mmCIF file of C-alpha atoms and ligand atoms in Angstrom:
data_model
loop_
_atom_site.group_PDB
_atom_site.id
_atom_site.type_symbol
_atom_site.label_atom_id
_atom_site.label_comp_id
_atom_site.label_asym_id
_atom_site.label_seq_id
_atom_site.Cartn_x
_atom_site.Cartn_y
_atom_site.Cartn_z
ATOM 1 C CA UNK A 299 58.747 94.364 214.116
ATOM 2 C CA UNK A 300 55.539 93.858 212.098
ATOM 3 C CA UNK A 301 53.619 96.485 210.128
ATOM 4 C CA UNK A 302 50.567 97.220 212.296
ATOM 5 C CA UNK A 303 48.833 99.892 210.207
ATOM 6 C CA UNK A 304 49.375 102.304 207.367
ATOM 7 C CA UNK A 305 47.315 105.488 207.162
ATOM 8 C CA UNK A 306 46.852 107.476 203.957
ATOM 9 C CA UNK A 307 45.987 111.155 204.231
ATOM 10 C CA UNK A 308 44.999 113.281 201.267
ATOM 11 C CA UNK A 309 46.315 116.770 202.065
ATOM 12 C CA UNK A 310 45.674 120.155 200.549
ATOM 13 C CA UNK A 311 48.114 122.965 201.355
ATOM 14 C CA UNK A 312 47.428 126.557 200.337
ATOM 15 C CA UNK A 313 50.461 128.241 198.752
ATOM 16 C CA UNK A 314 51.409 131.742 199.938
ATOM 17 C CA UNK A 315 51.295 132.855 196.301
ATOM 18 C CA UNK A 316 50.245 131.044 193.113
ATOM 19 C CA UNK A 317 52.902 129.029 191.265
ATOM 20 C CA UNK A 318 52.741 129.165 187.469
ATOM 21 C CA UNK A 319 54.693 126.936 185.095
ATOM 22 C CA UNK A 320 54.368 126.141 181.392
ATOM 23 C CA UNK A 321 51.761 123.498 182.317
ATOM 24 C CA UNK A 322 49.497 125.701 184.413
ATOM 25 C CA UNK A 323 48.964 127.789 187.517
ATOM 26 C CA UNK A 324 48.258 126.358 190.970
ATOM 27 C CA UNK A 325 47.089 128.102 194.143
ATOM 28 C CA UNK A 326 47.480 125.088 196.371
ATOM 29 C CA UNK A 327 49.320 121.826 196.458
ATOM 30 C CA UNK A 328 47.841 118.412 197.117
ATOM 31 C CA UNK A 329 49.765 115.303 198.142
ATOM 32 C CA UNK A 330 49.392 112.090 200.160
ATOM 33 C CA UNK A 331 50.966 111.742 203.580
ATOM 34 C CA UNK A 332 51.674 108.167 204.653
ATOM 35 C CA UNK A 333 51.890 107.122 208.300
ATOM 36 C CA UNK A 334 53.397 103.687 208.854
ATOM 37 C CA UNK A 335 53.089 102.126 212.302
ATOM 38 C CA UNK A 336 55.258 99.304 213.634
ATOM 39 C CA UNK A 337 56.495 98.461 217.127
ATOM 40 C CA UNK A 338 55.211 101.674 218.701
ATOM 41 C CA UNK A 339 57.009 103.831 216.111
ATOM 42 C CA UNK A 340 55.543 105.919 213.270
ATOM 43 C CA UNK A 341 57.293 106.519 209.962
ATOM 44 C CA UNK A 342 56.118 109.317 207.646
ATOM 45 C CA UNK A 343 56.316 109.493 203.893
ATOM 46 C CA UNK A 344 55.163 112.064 201.356
ATOM 47 C CA UNK A 345 53.842 111.021 197.960
ATOM 48 C CA UNK A 346 54.433 114.048 195.712
ATOM 49 C CA UNK A 347 51.792 113.323 193.056
ATOM 50 C CA UNK A 348 49.597 116.436 192.707
ATOM 51 C CA UNK A 349 45.847 116.714 192.072
ATOM 52 C CA UNK A 350 46.223 117.115 188.294
ATOM 53 C CA UNK A 351 48.239 115.014 185.792
ATOM 54 C CA UNK A 352 50.224 117.999 184.462
ATOM 55 C CA UNK A 353 53.811 117.444 185.541
ATOM 56 C CA UNK A 354 53.348 113.668 185.598
ATOM 57 C CA UNK A 355 50.620 111.148 184.730
ATOM 58 C CA UNK A 356 50.439 110.309 188.436
ATOM 59 C CA UNK A 357 47.852 112.113 190.545
ATOM 60 C CA UNK A 358 46.635 111.902 194.134
ATOM 61 C CA UNK A 359 43.863 109.655 192.777
ATOM 62 C CA UNK A 360 46.122 107.210 190.942
ATOM 63 C CA UNK A 361 48.617 107.064 193.815
ATOM 64 C CA UNK A 362 45.837 106.484 196.372
ATOM 65 C CA UNK A 363 44.606 103.540 194.308
ATOM 66 C CA UNK A 364 48.056 102.017 193.712
ATOM 67 C CA UNK A 365 48.997 102.384 197.386
ATOM 68 C CA UNK A 366 45.701 101.073 198.789
ATOM 69 C CA UNK A 367 45.135 98.209 196.345
ATOM 70 C CA UNK A 368 48.641 97.128 195.281
ATOM 71 C CA UNK A 369 51.590 98.400 197.327
ATOM 72 C CA UNK A 370 50.266 98.402 200.904
ATOM 73 C CA UNK A 371 48.285 95.103 201.224
ATOM 74 C CA UNK A 372 51.375 92.824 200.901
ATOM 75 C CA UNK A 373 53.051 94.736 203.783
ATOM 76 C CA UNK A 374 50.261 94.636 206.406
ATOM 77 C CA UNK A 375 50.962 92.297 209.331
ATOM 78 C CA UNK A 376 54.328 91.318 207.834
ATOM 79 C CA UNK A 377 57.820 92.055 209.171
ATOM 80 C CA UNK A 378 58.928 95.594 208.281
ATOM 81 C CA UNK A 379 60.768 95.275 204.949
ATOM 82 C CA UNK A 380 63.985 97.152 204.235
ATOM 83 C CA UNK A 381 63.593 99.826 201.517
ATOM 84 C CA UNK A 382 65.465 97.487 199.153
ATOM 85 C CA UNK A 383 63.194 94.493 199.884
ATOM 86 C CA UNK A 384 60.126 96.702 199.507
ATOM 87 C CA UNK A 385 61.351 97.813 196.055
ATOM 88 C CA UNK A 386 62.041 94.231 195.025
ATOM 89 C CA UNK A 387 58.461 93.305 195.994
ATOM 90 C CA UNK A 388 56.999 96.384 194.295
ATOM 91 C CA UNK A 389 58.909 95.799 191.057
ATOM 92 C CA UNK A 390 55.906 93.903 189.668
ATOM 93 C CA UNK A 391 53.876 97.123 189.734
ATOM 94 C CA UNK A 392 54.674 98.953 186.524
ATOM 95 C CA UNK A 393 55.419 102.680 186.822
ATOM 96 C CA UNK A 394 53.697 104.702 189.578
ATOM 97 C CA UNK A 395 57.046 105.881 190.883
ATOM 98 C CA UNK A 396 55.600 108.593 193.120
ATOM 99 C CA UNK A 397 53.349 106.097 194.896
ATOM 100 C CA UNK A 398 56.319 103.775 195.468
ATOM 101 C CA UNK A 399 58.569 106.615 196.620
ATOM 102 C CA UNK A 400 56.043 107.850 199.199
ATOM 103 C CA UNK A 401 55.837 104.432 200.832
ATOM 104 C CA UNK A 402 59.587 103.904 200.625
ATOM 105 C CA UNK A 403 60.129 107.240 202.410
ATOM 106 C CA UNK A 404 57.948 106.064 205.318
ATOM 107 C CA UNK A 405 60.049 102.870 205.537
ATOM 108 C CA UNK A 406 63.277 104.896 205.629
ATOM 109 C CA UNK A 407 61.829 107.157 208.337
ATOM 110 C CA UNK A 408 60.614 104.305 210.514
ATOM 111 C CA UNK A 409 63.761 102.175 210.187
ATOM 112 C CA UNK A 410 65.899 105.252 210.857
ATOM 113 C CA UNK A 411 63.955 105.963 214.037
ATOM 114 C CA UNK A 412 64.343 102.324 215.098
ATOM 115 C CA UNK A 413 68.107 102.488 214.464
ATOM 116 C CA UNK A 414 68.470 105.961 216.033
ATOM 117 C CA UNK A 415 70.130 107.272 212.857
ATOM 118 C CA UNK A 416 69.316 110.279 210.666
ATOM 119 C CA UNK A 417 68.360 109.595 207.045
ATOM 120 C CA UNK A 418 71.280 111.582 205.611
ATOM 121 C CA UNK A 419 73.824 109.402 207.409
ATOM 122 C CA UNK A 420 72.121 106.200 206.244
ATOM 123 C CA UNK A 421 72.095 107.382 202.622
ATOM 124 C CA UNK A 422 75.784 108.346 202.724
ATOM 125 C CA UNK A 423 75.437 112.102 203.214
ATOM 126 C CA UNK A 424 78.609 114.069 203.853
ATOM 127 C CA UNK A 425 77.335 117.626 204.515
ATOM 128 C CA UNK A 426 75.540 119.229 207.472
ATOM 129 C CA UNK A 427 74.165 122.038 205.299
ATOM 130 C CA UNK A 428 73.310 122.012 201.601
ATOM 131 C CA UNK A 429 73.386 124.860 199.048
ATOM 132 C CA UNK A 430 69.900 125.804 197.884
ATOM 133 C CA UNK A 431 68.095 128.063 195.445
ATOM 134 C CA UNK A 432 64.566 129.162 194.696
ATOM 135 C CA UNK A 433 62.306 128.234 191.771
ATOM 136 C CA UNK A 434 60.210 131.210 190.628
ATOM 137 C CA UNK A 435 57.029 130.796 188.610
ATOM 138 C CA UNK A 436 55.928 132.778 185.560
ATOM 139 C CA UNK A 437 54.903 136.369 186.385
ATOM 140 C CA UNK A 438 52.752 139.005 184.657
ATOM 141 C CA UNK A 439 55.711 140.871 183.197
ATOM 142 C CA UNK A 440 59.495 140.935 183.106
ATOM 143 C CA UNK A 441 59.424 143.897 185.504
ATOM 144 C CA UNK A 442 57.312 141.938 188.013
ATOM 145 C CA UNK A 443 59.691 138.992 187.705
ATOM 146 C CA UNK A 444 62.783 141.156 188.291
ATOM 147 C CA UNK A 445 61.102 142.542 191.411
ATOM 148 C CA UNK A 446 60.413 139.080 192.809
ATOM 149 C CA UNK A 447 63.926 137.906 191.998
ATOM 150 C CA UNK A 448 65.230 140.985 193.848
ATOM 151 C CA UNK A 449 63.210 140.077 196.935
ATOM 152 C CA UNK A 450 64.601 136.516 196.971
ATOM 153 C CA UNK A 451 68.157 137.758 196.425
ATOM 154 C CA UNK A 452 67.559 140.192 199.293
ATOM 155 C CA UNK A 453 66.472 137.342 201.565
ATOM 156 C CA UNK A 454 69.692 135.460 200.777
ATOM 157 C CA UNK A 455 69.120 133.127 197.809
ATOM 158 C CA UNK A 456 72.198 132.992 195.619
ATOM 159 C CA UNK A 457 70.736 130.717 192.948
ATOM 160 C CA UNK A 458 67.488 131.403 191.104
ATOM 161 C CA UNK A 459 65.523 129.259 188.653
ATOM 162 C CA UNK A 460 63.043 130.905 186.299
ATOM 163 C CA UNK A 461 60.119 129.055 184.765
ATOM 164 C CA UNK A 462 59.824 129.695 181.030
ATOM 165 C CA UNK A 463 57.449 128.840 178.172
ATOM 166 C CA UNK A 464 57.205 129.804 174.485
ATOM 167 C CA UNK A 465 56.878 133.583 174.245
ATOM 168 C CA UNK A 466 58.068 134.061 177.814
ATOM 169 C CA UNK A 467 61.655 132.886 177.708
ATOM 170 C CA UNK A 468 64.726 134.745 176.430
ATOM 171 C CA UNK A 469 63.244 138.170 177.210
ATOM 172 C CA UNK A 470 62.601 137.208 180.853
ATOM 173 C CA UNK A 471 66.003 135.628 181.322
ATOM 174 C CA UNK A 472 67.708 138.631 179.715
ATOM 175 C CA UNK A 473 65.871 141.072 182.003
ATOM 176 C CA UNK A 474 66.888 139.119 185.109
ATOM 177 C CA UNK A 475 70.458 138.691 183.870
ATOM 178 C CA UNK A 476 70.922 142.428 183.232
ATOM 179 C CA UNK A 477 69.553 143.276 186.701
ATOM 180 C CA UNK A 478 71.733 140.571 188.352
ATOM 181 C CA UNK A 479 74.936 140.089 186.319
ATOM 182 C CA UNK A 480 76.536 137.680 188.825
ATOM 183 C CA UNK A 481 73.540 135.674 190.027
ATOM 184 C CA UNK A 482 73.643 131.894 189.539
ATOM 185 C CA UNK A 483 70.697 131.592 187.142
ATOM 186 C CA UNK A 484 68.931 128.734 185.361
ATOM 187 C CA UNK A 485 65.641 128.166 183.512
ATOM 188 C CA UNK A 486 63.035 125.366 183.441
ATOM 189 C CA UNK A 487 60.625 124.855 180.519
ATOM 190 C CA UNK A 488 58.787 121.761 181.819
ATOM 191 C CA UNK A 489 58.669 120.211 178.326
ATOM 192 C CA UNK A 490 56.999 123.218 176.645
ATOM 193 C CA UNK A 491 59.058 123.165 173.410
ATOM 194 C CA UNK A 492 59.572 120.993 170.350
ATOM 195 C CA UNK A 493 62.924 120.722 168.614
ATOM 196 C CA UNK A 494 61.630 123.299 166.101
ATOM 197 C CA UNK A 495 60.237 125.825 168.607
ATOM 198 C CA UNK A 496 63.330 125.407 170.792
ATOM 199 C CA UNK A 497 65.191 127.408 168.136
ATOM 200 C CA UNK A 498 63.937 130.404 170.131
ATOM 201 C CA UNK A 499 66.078 129.263 173.085
ATOM 202 C CA UNK A 500 69.438 129.446 171.298
ATOM 203 C CA UNK A 501 70.096 133.071 172.424
ATOM 204 C CA UNK A 502 70.040 131.830 176.049
ATOM 205 C CA UNK A 503 73.611 130.714 175.337
ATOM 206 C CA UNK A 504 74.750 134.337 175.743
ATOM 207 C CA UNK A 505 73.314 134.732 179.253
ATOM 208 C CA UNK A 506 75.725 132.588 181.243
ATOM 209 C CA UNK A 507 73.075 130.240 182.613
ATOM 210 C CA UNK A 508 73.986 127.258 184.789
ATOM 211 C CA UNK A 509 71.633 125.033 182.797
ATOM 212 C CA UNK A 510 68.422 124.787 180.759
ATOM 213 C CA UNK A 511 66.007 122.303 182.350
ATOM 214 C CA UNK A 512 63.722 119.953 180.398
ATOM 215 C CA UNK A 513 63.030 122.004 177.251
ATOM 216 C CA UNK A 514 61.464 119.116 175.267
ATOM 217 C CA UNK A 515 58.987 116.286 175.794
ATOM 218 C CA UNK A 516 59.592 113.867 178.633
ATOM 219 C CA UNK A 517 59.762 110.842 176.323
ATOM 220 C CA UNK A 518 62.141 112.500 173.888
ATOM 221 C CA UNK A 519 65.766 111.816 174.748
ATOM 222 C CA UNK A 520 66.833 111.882 171.111
ATOM 223 C CA UNK A 521 65.696 115.417 170.321
ATOM 224 C CA UNK A 522 67.266 116.615 173.564
ATOM 225 C CA UNK A 523 70.498 115.245 172.129
ATOM 226 C CA UNK A 524 69.960 117.209 168.894
ATOM 227 C CA UNK A 525 69.270 120.381 170.860
ATOM 228 C CA UNK A 526 72.229 119.894 173.222
ATOM 229 C CA UNK A 527 74.544 119.644 170.218
ATOM 230 C CA UNK A 528 73.505 123.212 169.279
ATOM 231 C CA UNK A 529 73.829 124.718 172.768
ATOM 232 C CA UNK A 530 76.908 125.482 174.863
ATOM 233 C CA UNK A 531 74.709 125.758 177.984
ATOM 234 C CA UNK A 532 74.192 122.330 179.572
ATOM 235 C CA UNK A 533 70.754 120.770 179.222
ATOM 236 C CA UNK A 534 69.475 119.296 182.491
ATOM 237 C CA UNK A 535 66.754 116.646 182.427
ATOM 238 C CA UNK A 536 63.946 116.438 184.986
ATOM 239 C CA UNK A 537 60.738 114.769 183.661
ATOM 240 C CA UNK A 538 62.666 112.507 181.223
ATOM 241 C CA UNK A 539 64.630 110.686 183.925
ATOM 242 C CA UNK A 540 62.458 108.103 185.682
ATOM 243 C CA UNK A 541 65.073 105.428 186.446
ATOM 244 C CA UNK A 542 68.820 104.902 186.807
ATOM 245 C CA UNK A 543 68.773 103.284 183.356
ATOM 246 C CA UNK A 544 67.344 106.400 181.731
ATOM 247 C CA UNK A 545 69.888 108.533 183.555
ATOM 248 C CA UNK A 546 72.731 106.415 182.178
ATOM 249 C CA UNK A 547 71.320 106.395 178.645
ATOM 250 C CA UNK A 548 70.669 110.156 178.628
ATOM 251 C CA UNK A 549 74.254 110.863 179.658
ATOM 252 C CA UNK A 550 75.692 108.297 177.231
ATOM 253 C CA UNK A 551 73.812 109.764 174.274
ATOM 254 C CA UNK A 552 74.588 113.346 175.413
ATOM 255 C CA UNK A 553 70.901 114.246 175.651
ATOM 256 C CA UNK A 554 71.887 116.134 178.830
ATOM 257 C CA UNK A 555 74.980 116.960 180.870
ATOM 258 C CA UNK A 556 73.234 117.463 184.222
ATOM 259 C CA UNK A 557 70.448 115.585 186.009
ATOM 260 C CA UNK A 558 67.804 116.925 188.355
ATOM 261 C CA UNK A 559 67.131 114.139 190.882
ATOM 262 C CA UNK A 560 63.697 113.943 192.501
ATOM 263 C CA UNK A 561 63.161 110.830 194.586
ATOM 264 C CA UNK A 562 59.414 110.870 193.801
ATOM 265 C CA UNK A 563 59.922 110.895 190.048
ATOM 266 C CA UNK A 564 62.435 108.022 190.072
ATOM 267 C CA UNK A 565 60.564 105.735 192.488
ATOM 268 C CA UNK A 566 62.257 106.506 195.781
ATOM 269 C CA UNK A 567 65.404 107.395 197.667
ATOM 270 C CA UNK A 568 67.100 104.105 196.702
ATOM 271 C CA UNK A 569 66.794 104.858 192.980
ATOM 272 C CA UNK A 570 67.700 108.511 193.611
ATOM 273 C CA UNK A 571 70.898 107.394 195.313
ATOM 274 C CA UNK A 572 71.653 104.957 192.465
ATOM 275 C CA UNK A 573 71.360 107.831 189.952
ATOM 276 C CA UNK A 574 73.597 109.954 192.164
ATOM 277 C CA UNK A 575 76.178 107.152 192.250
ATOM 278 C CA UNK A 576 76.291 106.614 188.509
ATOM 279 C CA UNK A 577 76.437 110.347 187.745
ATOM 280 C CA UNK A 578 79.241 110.747 190.260
ATOM 281 C CA UNK A 579 81.172 107.912 188.620
ATOM 282 C CA UNK A 580 80.941 109.652 185.232
ATOM 283 C CA UNK A 581 81.461 113.179 186.591
ATOM 284 C CA UNK A 582 77.982 114.465 185.678
ATOM 285 C CA UNK A 583 76.716 117.039 188.209
ATOM 286 C CA UNK A 584 73.372 116.419 189.903
ATOM 287 C CA UNK A 585 71.099 118.538 192.070
ATOM 288 C CA UNK A 586 67.984 117.888 194.101
ATOM 289 C CA UNK A 587 64.739 119.017 192.498
ATOM 290 C CA UNK A 588 61.600 119.915 194.417
ATOM 291 C CA UNK A 589 57.870 119.282 194.155
ATOM 292 C CA UNK A 590 56.691 122.029 196.542
ATOM 293 C CA UNK A 591 56.894 119.477 199.335
ATOM 294 C CA UNK A 592 55.572 119.834 202.863
ATOM 295 C CA UNK A 593 58.115 119.768 205.692
ATOM 296 C CA UNK A 594 58.104 115.953 205.469
ATOM 297 C CA UNK A 595 59.272 115.777 201.857
ATOM 298 C CA UNK A 596 61.586 118.754 202.395
ATOM 299 C CA UNK A 597 63.401 116.849 205.166
ATOM 300 C CA UNK A 598 63.873 113.926 202.765
ATOM 301 C CA UNK A 599 65.203 116.234 200.007
ATOM 302 C CA UNK A 600 67.696 117.825 202.400
ATOM 303 C CA UNK A 601 69.003 114.398 203.448
ATOM 304 C CA UNK A 602 69.380 113.311 199.814
ATOM 305 C CA UNK A 603 71.141 116.550 198.850
ATOM 306 C CA UNK A 604 73.759 115.869 201.548
ATOM 307 C CA UNK A 605 75.311 113.192 199.286
ATOM 308 C CA UNK A 606 78.672 114.238 197.810
ATOM 309 C CA UNK A 607 77.659 114.318 194.124
ATOM 310 C CA UNK A 608 74.976 116.995 194.678
ATOM 311 C CA UNK A 609 77.329 119.752 193.562
ATOM 312 C CA UNK A 610 74.704 122.227 192.297
ATOM 313 C CA UNK A 611 72.195 124.057 194.556
ATOM 314 C CA UNK A 612 68.851 122.289 194.984
ATOM 315 C CA UNK A 613 65.257 123.511 194.544
ATOM 316 C CA UNK A 614 64.882 123.222 198.309
ATOM 317 C CA UNK A 615 63.778 126.587 199.593
ATOM 318 C CA UNK A 616 63.020 127.651 203.146
ATOM 319 C CA UNK A 617 59.627 126.687 204.613
ATOM 320 C CA UNK A 618 58.435 130.308 204.487
ATOM 321 C CA UNK A 619 58.677 130.352 200.678
ATOM 322 C CA UNK A 620 55.813 127.879 200.323
ATOM 323 C CA UNK A 621 52.916 127.693 202.801
ATOM 324 C CA UNK A 622 51.188 129.860 205.387
ATOM 325 C CA UNK A 623 51.037 126.796 207.586
ATOM 326 C CA UNK A 624 53.199 123.693 207.193
ATOM 327 C CA UNK A 625 52.425 120.337 208.811
ATOM 328 C CA UNK A 626 55.792 119.840 210.524
ATOM 329 C CA UNK A 627 56.781 121.456 213.797
ATOM 330 C CA UNK A 628 60.258 122.041 212.337
ATOM 331 C CA UNK A 629 60.721 125.030 210.035
ATOM 332 C CA UNK A 630 63.565 125.047 207.539
ATOM 333 C CA UNK A 631 65.265 128.395 207.404
ATOM 334 C CA UNK A 632 67.732 129.880 204.936
ATOM 335 C CA UNK A 633 71.228 130.498 206.286
ATOM 336 C CA UNK A 634 73.073 133.675 205.195
ATOM 337 C CA UNK A 635 75.269 131.585 202.861
ATOM 338 C CA UNK A 636 72.220 130.315 200.883
ATOM 339 C CA UNK A 637 72.242 126.901 202.543
ATOM 340 C CA UNK A 638 69.747 124.980 204.676
ATOM 341 C CA UNK A 639 70.684 122.607 207.488
ATOM 342 C CA UNK A 640 70.209 118.864 207.013
ATOM 343 C CA UNK A 641 67.966 117.358 209.730
ATOM 344 C CA UNK A 642 70.082 115.558 212.335
ATOM 345 C CA UNK A 643 67.455 113.663 214.387
ATOM 346 C CA UNK A 644 66.733 109.966 213.654
ATOM 347 C CA UNK A 645 64.809 109.122 210.477
ATOM 348 C CA UNK A 646 63.547 112.143 208.572
ATOM 349 C CA UNK A 647 64.069 114.139 211.745
ATOM 350 C CA UNK A 648 60.698 115.853 211.698
ATOM 351 C CA UNK A 649 57.631 115.793 213.965
ATOM 352 C CA UNK A 650 54.083 116.500 212.842
ATOM 353 C CA UNK A 651 51.875 119.301 214.161
ATOM 354 C CA UNK A 652 48.549 117.465 214.759
ATOM 355 C CA UNK A 653 46.376 120.586 214.530
ATOM 356 C CA UNK A 654 47.986 121.780 211.300
ATOM 357 C CA UNK A 655 47.757 118.254 209.910
ATOM 358 C CA UNK A 656 44.053 118.065 210.732
ATOM 359 C CA UNK A 657 43.428 121.388 208.982
ATOM 360 C CA UNK A 658 45.239 120.190 205.833
ATOM 361 C CA UNK A 659 43.512 116.777 205.675
ATOM 362 C CA UNK A 660 40.754 116.299 203.077
ATOM 363 C CA UNK A 661 40.399 112.543 203.493
ATOM 364 C CA UNK A 662 42.081 109.693 205.341
ATOM 365 C CA UNK A 663 42.072 105.900 205.322
ATOM 366 C CA UNK A 664 43.535 103.466 207.860
ATOM 367 C CA UNK A 665 44.675 100.116 206.479
ATOM 368 C CA UNK A 666 45.232 97.229 208.898
ATOM 369 C CA UNK A 667 46.021 93.501 208.583
HETATM 370 O O1 OSB B 925 59.742 121.190 187.304
HETATM 371 O O2 OSB B 925 61.018 121.392 188.952
HETATM 372 C C1 OSB B 925 59.882 121.369 188.504
HETATM 373 C C2 OSB B 925 57.323 122.191 191.240
HETATM 374 C C3 OSB B 925 56.324 121.289 190.947
HETATM 375 C C4 OSB B 925 56.472 120.474 189.842
HETATM 376 C C5 OSB B 925 57.623 120.553 189.058
HETATM 377 C C6 OSB B 925 58.647 121.443 189.359
HETATM 378 C C7 OSB B 925 58.469 122.293 190.465
HETATM 379 C C8 OSB B 925 59.439 123.321 190.854
HETATM 380 C C9 OSB B 925 59.390 123.809 192.297
HETATM 381 O O3 OSB B 925 60.212 123.846 190.078
HETATM 382 C C10 OSB B 925 60.570 123.425 193.113
HETATM 383 C C11 OSB B 925 60.335 123.577 194.603
HETATM 384 O O4 OSB B 925 59.829 122.635 195.248
HETATM 385 O O5 OSB B 925 60.662 124.639 195.131
HETATM 386 MG MG1 MG B 926 61.709 120.867 186.490
#
C-alpha cells in the first residue's frame, strides 16, 4: 500500500459567536485539512495551527510549509508508514508539533480504515462515551458571562471552563460560582500572568475550582512550581507541555498536578498516548483539551479521551457549539449526562461533506510522487 497523493486544504470556518481569550478575539477558525490517499482509501487529518501565532508559534502558514517541504515529500510513493515509523522519520524536523500531528492523524485514519478498526480501540480506549465540558470565552461583563453559563448548563453541560485574564479573573469566577454553587468549574489564563501578577489569583482557592489552567508563560515551569506551592487548587498545564518529557518533568517538579493533553500541541496521538500512560502510572489526572476543531479533529479528540486515564471532562463540546456549518456529515451531540459518544466506525469514523468542504476551502494543493 503506497502513498499515492496527499492533499492540503487551507480551511476557514466561521464560528457561531466570537471566541475571546487572554491572547485575543477570533470570529473564525482556520486550520489545514490533510487528505492522504493510498490503495483506494482516504485518510483525513486536521492540523490545528490557527491563522495567527497567538496560542502557539505555529500558524497555518508555517504548518503548510513544513508539511509541503519537509514532512510530506519523504512519504510520497513510499509504503504507508505506521504512525510510529512516521514519527521516527519526522524526528529530524525540530518542533512544528501541530504539522506533525495533522499528518499523523491522517495515517491513523487511513490505517484504521484499512484494518476495519475504530481509532479509539487502536489507541486503547475503554469507554463508548466520554464526559465533556464547554470552554467559554471572555464576555462583556460578569452578568453576560453568568447568562451564557446558564444557557450551557441548561443544554446539559455539567463542567464549564472560563477564560480569564488580568482584571477579568476572580470577579468573574466568583459571579459564576455564586450563581452555580455545585457546577464543576475551572479557569484558563492562557499564560496571561507573571508570578507577581498571579498574586491576584490566590483568592480563587476559595471557589472550589477543579483546576487553574496555564496561568504563567509557556516556557516557565519553574515559576509554575512557585505558584503551585501557594495554591491548594491544582495547576493544570496546557501550552507548557509539548512532549512526554516535559510532562514528566512538570509533574516531578510539582509545577502542575494535572495535564491538559492536546494531540496537536504534543506532536500527535502517539505522544498524547505516551503522556496519558506516564500520568496514569503516577496517578496524575489528565483531560483532553480542544482547539475549536472541525468534526475531523473532534472525532480524534473523542477517541483519545476514551483512554482510561482521562478522568476529567474534556474541552470537547457538541458540534452545535462551534460552527454554523461543519465539514463532516456526522454531528456530535451532547447526551443528557454531559457525555459525547466516541465514534465507532473504522479510523476516525467520520465522512466529509463535499459541498461544505468546498465552501470552507480557501486554498488547496495536491502533492504526488
Ligand atoms: O487554551 O484550551 C485552550 C481554543 C483554542 C486555543 C486554545 C484553547 C482553546 C479552548 C477551546 O479553550 C476548547 C474547545 O475546543 O472547545
Ligand atoms: Mg488552555
